[in-house]
Structures are given as C-alpha cells and as structure tokens.
Short mmCIF file of C-alpha atoms in Angstrom, two decimals:
data_model
loop_
_atom_site.label_atom_id
_atom_site.label_comp_id
_atom_site.label_asym_id
_atom_site.label_seq_id
_atom_site.Cartn_x
_atom_site.Cartn_y
_atom_site.Cartn_z
CA MET A 600 3.71 15.11 -16.15
CA PRO A 601 7.15 16.71 -15.56
CA PRO A 602 8.32 15.86 -12.01
CA SER A 603 8.92 19.53 -11.12
CA LEU A 604 5.32 20.40 -11.97
CA ALA A 605 4.11 17.48 -9.86
CA VAL A 606 6.26 18.76 -6.97
CA PHE A 607 4.73 22.24 -7.39
CA VAL A 608 1.16 20.88 -7.29
CA GLY A 609 2.02 18.61 -4.34
CA GLY A 610 3.67 21.59 -2.63
CA LEU A 611 0.46 23.66 -2.95
CA LEU A 612 -1.54 20.83 -1.34
CA GLY A 613 0.97 20.02 1.41
CA THR A 614 1.41 23.68 2.38
CA GLY A 615 -2.38 24.14 2.37
CA LEU A 616 -2.90 21.13 4.64
CA ARG A 617 -0.23 22.38 7.06
CA LEU A 618 -1.74 25.89 7.07
CA ALA A 619 -5.17 24.37 7.78
CA LEU A 620 -3.77 22.32 10.67
CA ASP A 621 -2.05 25.44 12.08
CA THR A 622 -5.39 27.27 11.91
CA VAL A 623 -7.36 24.46 13.56
CA LEU A 624 -4.74 23.87 16.28
CA PRO A 625 -3.26 27.28 17.13
CA HIS A 626 -0.72 27.44 19.97
CA ALA A 627 0.54 30.17 22.28
CA ASP A 628 4.15 31.38 21.91
CA ASP A 629 5.06 29.55 25.13
CA GLY A 630 2.96 26.46 24.31
CA PHE A 631 3.70 23.12 22.66
CA PRO A 632 3.41 23.43 18.83
CA TRP A 633 0.99 20.51 18.38
CA SER A 634 0.06 21.27 14.75
CA THR A 635 3.66 21.08 13.47
CA PHE A 636 4.32 18.07 15.70
CA ILE A 637 1.34 16.13 14.32
CA ALA A 638 2.08 17.10 10.70
CA ASN A 639 5.73 16.05 11.01
CA LEU A 640 5.04 12.67 12.60
CA LEU A 641 2.12 11.79 10.34
CA GLY A 642 4.05 12.81 7.21
CA THR A 643 7.17 10.92 8.27
CA PHE A 644 5.29 7.66 8.83
CA VAL A 645 3.49 7.89 5.49
CA LEU A 646 6.70 8.77 3.60
CA GLY A 647 8.50 5.81 5.22
CA TRP A 648 5.58 3.53 4.36
CA LEU A 649 5.66 4.63 0.71
CA ALA A 650 9.46 4.57 0.38
CA GLY A 651 9.69 1.11 1.94
CA GLY A 652 6.92 -0.42 -0.13
CA LEU A 653 5.02 0.84 -3.14
CA TRP A 654 7.85 3.04 -4.38
CA THR A 655 10.22 0.12 -4.77
CA ARG A 656 7.94 -1.22 -7.51
CA PRO A 657 9.17 -0.37 -11.02
CA SER A 658 5.59 0.39 -12.10
CA THR A 659 5.42 3.52 -9.87
CA PRO A 660 5.96 6.54 -12.18
CA PRO A 661 8.75 8.96 -11.13
CA TRP A 662 6.46 12.01 -11.31
CA LEU A 663 4.10 10.41 -8.79
CA LYS A 664 6.94 9.76 -6.34
CA ALA A 665 8.17 13.35 -6.79
CA GLY A 666 4.69 14.88 -6.48
CA ILE A 667 3.68 12.95 -3.36
CA GLY A 668 7.09 12.54 -1.69
CA SER A 669 8.96 15.80 -2.36
CA GLY A 670 5.82 17.84 -3.03
CA LEU A 671 2.88 16.85 -0.83
CA ILE A 672 4.59 15.18 2.15
CA GLY A 673 7.81 17.18 1.88
CA SER A 674 6.01 20.50 2.21
CA PHE A 675 3.42 19.20 4.72
CA THR A 676 6.28 18.43 7.10
CA THR A 677 8.73 21.15 8.05
CA LEU A 678 11.95 21.64 9.96
CA SER A 679 11.99 25.45 9.84
CA ALA A 680 8.79 25.68 11.94
CA VAL A 681 10.42 23.42 14.54
CA MET A 682 13.54 25.59 14.65
CA GLY A 683 11.47 28.80 14.62
CA ALA A 684 9.44 27.50 17.57
CA VAL A 685 12.67 26.67 19.41
CA ALA A 686 13.82 30.30 18.94
CA ILE A 687 10.48 31.66 20.21
CA LEU A 688 10.40 29.24 23.17
CA ASP A 689 13.92 30.41 24.01
CA ARG A 690 12.70 34.02 24.08
CA GLU A 691 9.79 32.97 26.32
CA GLU A 692 12.39 31.42 28.64
CA ALA A 693 10.72 28.06 28.07
CA THR A 694 14.03 26.38 27.31
CA ALA A 695 12.99 23.08 28.90
CA LEU A 696 9.89 22.93 26.70
CA ALA A 697 12.02 23.75 23.63
CA ALA A 698 14.40 20.90 24.46
CA LEU A 699 11.49 18.54 25.11
CA TYR A 700 9.80 19.52 21.82
CA LEU A 701 13.01 19.01 19.85
CA GLY A 702 13.88 15.74 21.57
CA VAL A 703 10.44 14.18 21.28
CA SER A 704 10.10 15.29 17.64
CA LEU A 705 13.43 13.71 16.77
CA VAL A 706 12.97 10.41 18.62
CA ALA A 707 9.36 9.95 17.48
CA GLY A 708 10.25 11.02 13.93
CA LEU A 709 13.03 8.45 13.61
CA ALA A 710 10.88 5.74 15.23
CA LEU A 711 7.95 6.45 12.89
CA ALA A 712 10.23 6.54 9.84
CA ALA A 713 11.59 3.11 10.82
CA ALA A 714 8.08 1.79 11.53
CA GLY A 715 6.79 3.15 8.21
CA LEU A 716 9.63 1.55 6.24
CA LYS A 717 9.04 -1.79 8.01
CA VAL A 718 5.25 -1.82 7.61
CA GLY A 719 5.53 -0.65 4.01
CA SER A 720 7.98 -3.38 3.06
CA SER A 721 5.14 -5.93 2.95
CA LEU A 722 4.11 -4.17 -0.28
CA ALA A 723 7.64 -3.99 -1.66
CA HIS A 724 8.64 -5.08 -5.13
CA ARG A 725 9.77 -8.73 -5.21
CA PRO A 726 11.51 -9.43 -8.50
CA MET A 727 10.77 -12.81 -10.10
CA PRO A 728 13.98 -14.75 -10.63
CA THR A 729 14.46 -14.92 -14.39
CA GLU A 730 17.78 -16.70 -14.51
CA VAL A 731 20.00 -18.46 -12.06
CA THR A 732 23.50 -17.05 -12.14
CA ASP A 733 26.21 -19.57 -11.45
CA ASP A 734 29.53 -18.24 -10.28
CA GLY A 735 30.82 -21.74 -9.77
CA ALA A 736 31.17 -21.36 -6.05
CA THR A 737 28.04 -23.00 -4.74
CA LEU A 738 26.67 -25.23 -7.48
CA MET B 211 -6.39 35.90 6.69
CA SER B 212 -7.48 37.06 3.24
CA ALA B 213 -7.83 34.75 0.24
CA LEU B 214 -4.90 36.54 -1.39
CA VAL B 215 -2.64 35.84 1.60
CA ILE B 216 -3.68 32.17 1.64
CA ALA B 217 -2.94 31.89 -2.09
CA ALA B 218 0.45 33.56 -1.58
CA VAL B 219 1.30 31.16 1.28
CA LEU B 220 0.45 28.13 -0.88
CA VAL B 221 2.41 29.35 -3.93
CA ALA B 222 5.41 30.27 -1.74
CA GLY B 223 5.30 26.78 -0.21
CA ALA B 224 5.12 25.16 -3.65
CA VAL B 225 8.09 27.23 -4.91
CA GLY B 226 10.05 26.21 -1.81
CA ALA B 227 9.18 22.55 -2.48
CA VAL B 228 10.41 22.76 -6.10
CA ILE B 229 13.72 24.34 -4.99
CA ARG B 230 14.12 21.54 -2.41
CA TYR B 231 13.33 18.90 -5.03
CA LEU B 232 15.87 20.28 -7.52
CA LEU B 233 18.61 20.59 -4.87
CA SER B 234 17.92 17.10 -3.50
CA ARG B 235 18.31 15.74 -7.04
CA ALA B 236 21.51 17.72 -7.65
CA TYR B 237 23.09 16.80 -4.30
CA PRO B 238 21.81 13.37 -3.22
CA VAL B 239 23.02 11.45 -0.19
CA ARG B 240 26.45 9.98 -1.01
CA PRO B 241 28.96 8.04 1.07
CA GLY B 242 31.69 10.18 2.55
CA HIS B 243 29.79 13.42 2.03
CA LEU B 244 27.47 15.48 4.16
CA PRO B 245 23.86 14.55 3.35
CA GLY B 246 23.60 17.09 0.59
CA GLY B 247 20.63 19.02 -0.69
CA ILE B 248 18.18 18.27 2.13
CA LEU B 249 20.71 19.45 4.73
CA VAL B 250 21.29 22.69 2.84
CA VAL B 251 17.60 23.55 2.40
CA ASN B 252 16.81 22.63 6.01
CA VAL B 253 19.56 24.86 7.40
CA VAL B 254 18.91 27.76 4.99
CA GLY B 255 15.13 27.56 5.57
CA SER B 256 15.57 27.45 9.34
CA GLY B 257 17.85 30.49 9.15
CA ILE B 258 15.41 32.49 7.02
CA ALA B 259 12.55 31.54 9.38
CA GLY B 260 14.54 32.69 12.42
CA ALA B 261 15.43 36.00 10.73
CA VAL B 262 11.86 36.71 9.56
CA ILE B 263 10.38 35.87 12.99
CA GLY B 264 12.89 38.28 14.53
CA LEU B 265 12.11 41.04 12.00
CA ALA B 266 8.35 40.56 12.53
CA GLU B 267 8.82 41.14 16.26
CA ARG B 268 9.97 44.68 15.67
CA ALA B 269 7.33 45.16 12.98
CA ALA B 270 9.91 45.32 10.17
CA VAL B 271 7.91 42.53 8.52
CA SER B 272 4.09 42.45 8.53
CA ASP B 273 2.15 39.47 9.91
CA ASP B 274 0.93 38.62 6.40
CA LEU B 275 4.45 38.65 4.96
CA ARG B 276 5.68 36.60 7.90
CA LEU B 277 3.00 34.00 7.14
CA VAL B 278 3.97 33.90 3.44
CA LEU B 279 7.71 33.61 4.15
CA VAL B 280 7.76 31.39 7.26
CA THR B 281 4.69 29.16 6.91
CA GLY B 282 4.78 29.28 3.13
CA PHE B 283 8.28 29.50 1.69
CA CYS B 284 10.37 28.14 4.59
CA GLY B 285 7.75 25.49 5.40
CA GLY B 286 7.81 24.26 1.80
CA LEU B 287 11.60 24.58 1.44
CA THR B 288 12.43 22.58 4.57
CA THR B 289 11.24 19.09 5.35
CA PHE B 290 11.16 16.85 8.38
CA SER B 291 9.92 13.63 6.78
CA THR B 292 12.72 13.17 4.23
CA TRP B 293 15.31 13.98 6.88
CA CYS B 294 14.00 11.21 9.19
CA VAL B 295 13.42 8.61 6.45
CA GLU B 296 16.86 9.18 4.85
CA THR B 297 18.50 8.86 8.26
CA ILE B 298 16.81 5.49 8.89
CA GLU B 299 17.69 4.32 5.36
CA LEU B 300 21.35 5.18 6.04
CA ALA B 301 21.25 3.24 9.32
CA ASP B 302 19.45 0.29 7.68
CA GLY B 303 22.21 0.20 5.09
CA GLY B 304 24.80 -0.11 7.84
CA ARG B 305 26.06 3.46 7.41
CA TRP B 306 25.62 4.37 11.06
CA ARG B 307 28.21 7.11 11.08
CA ALA B 308 26.51 8.93 8.18
CA ALA B 309 23.10 8.48 9.87
CA ILE B 310 24.28 9.94 13.18
CA LEU B 311 26.10 12.74 11.35
CA ASN B 312 22.92 13.54 9.37
CA VAL B 313 21.00 14.00 12.63
CA LEU B 314 23.65 15.92 14.54
CA VAL B 315 24.78 18.26 11.75
CA THR B 316 21.19 19.13 10.76
CA LEU B 317 20.25 19.82 14.39
CA ALA B 318 23.36 21.85 15.20
CA LEU B 319 23.32 23.97 12.04
CA GLY B 320 19.50 24.29 12.01
CA ILE B 321 19.29 25.51 15.61
CA GLY B 322 22.39 27.66 15.12
CA ALA B 323 20.98 29.34 11.99
CA ALA B 324 17.44 29.87 13.34
CA LEU B 325 18.37 31.00 16.85
CA GLY B 326 21.45 32.93 15.74
CA LEU B 327 19.70 34.98 13.06
CA TYR B 328 16.64 35.46 15.27
CA LEU B 329 18.74 36.93 18.09
CA LEU B 330 20.79 38.96 15.61
CA VAL B 331 17.92 40.78 13.89
CA ARG B 332 15.16 41.14 16.48
#
C-alpha cells in the first residue's frame, strides 16, 4: 500500500475517533477540554511506545508506520484544538484555566512521550552481531 | 450532525493528515534548523482554527463548516503526539537546545497565530 494512502485511511479513523470523543465528552466554552486532553495524552503515549519499540524493527513495513503514526495517531491528537480552546478561554476571561490547560497538556505530554519510548524499548530491535570489527584499539 | 457533515469532517481530517505527512517527509527534523514540517503544520493549523472560530462567532461561517474546518481539517493537519515524541527524541539524543526550541517556538507561534487571528477576525 502506498504510504500516503495509508495515512489517508488512518486519518479518517483518527479524526473519527476524536470526533466521537468530542461528542461523548462535550465541554462548555469556559470549561476544561477533557476530550482533546485525553486524546492527546493517550495518542502521545501510544506513539512513543511504538516509536521506541516495534518501529525500530526492520520487519515493520513503512506504510504501516505511516498509516498508524502519521495517519491514525497523528490525526487523533491535535494541537489546533488546544490553541483554539486557549483563544476561547481567553475570550471567556478564563485565562488561568487556559494557562493551566496548556501547561498540564505540555508537561503530561512530554512525560507520557518519554514513558512510552522507555516502555516500548523492551520490544526494540536488537541486531545480532554478525561480525566483530577490529579497529586495532582494543583487541 | 448529519451523516454528510460527519463524512466531510473525516475526509477533511484525512486530507489534513496527508498534507502533514508529506510536509514532515519533505522537512524532517535536522540539526541546526527549526523542527521543520511539523512546526509549520502546527502553526498554520492553529492559525486557521483561530480564524475560523472567530468567523463562526459572527456567523460568517456556519457551525457545520466550522466543524469540518476546525475539528476535521485543522485537527488532522496538526498533531500533538509527534510534537511531544520528537521533542523527547531530540532530548534523548543530547540535543537539548533543539528540544527546548521545538517546545518554545511551537507554543509561541501556535498561540500567537490562533489568538492573533481569532482576535483579528471575530
């Protein structure tokens, strides 16, 4: 499958999942955007887990990485909704909540990306040594 | 929400994702450069979202079109997960300055574009 087509299909699914989450967990203009928050953190952990582990294996086809990473997870998570919510919270004079939302999203996002990469690395590709190179320095 | 609107949201999101994919391939993260394609799509998508939210407030854009453009296109174009994971990968590789820059530049330009265009057009 061409990677771009896989990204398109993944994008349909990821956008659909995010739309469903928005519908199940609606929020008021001056409320905390839980649906985007949950989607972003969940997606970030899973992407880190994949990037740190299974995707380092040479047997993982490029179209699958593109379809799941750029397509499904990439479109499930979103930065524009975060920034849009910050603009609306600013209008609602909920500046403190906007700052809190942005700060917690960022700190938790980076922490979950790091945790995902670390947990995923137990599944990482470990190449078998095929030859011992000798540069003359240690042997 | 009609079935047609839902379909339009999904297709718009998928088109946004493909544009992001192609730009991230064309402008990958490189040493000494701003973090490329993902930064551009995140800032542009945040700006479009801010503008459309502002236009929708004075009914220049319908609720359905807002959903297609903001939740669909901008949601698919921008990404949070790749931004976070790439930042940690930069830091893990010892490129702390690039990692910090990736966070700060994306935040500053993203907020600036979304809030600026929102205030400008509403």
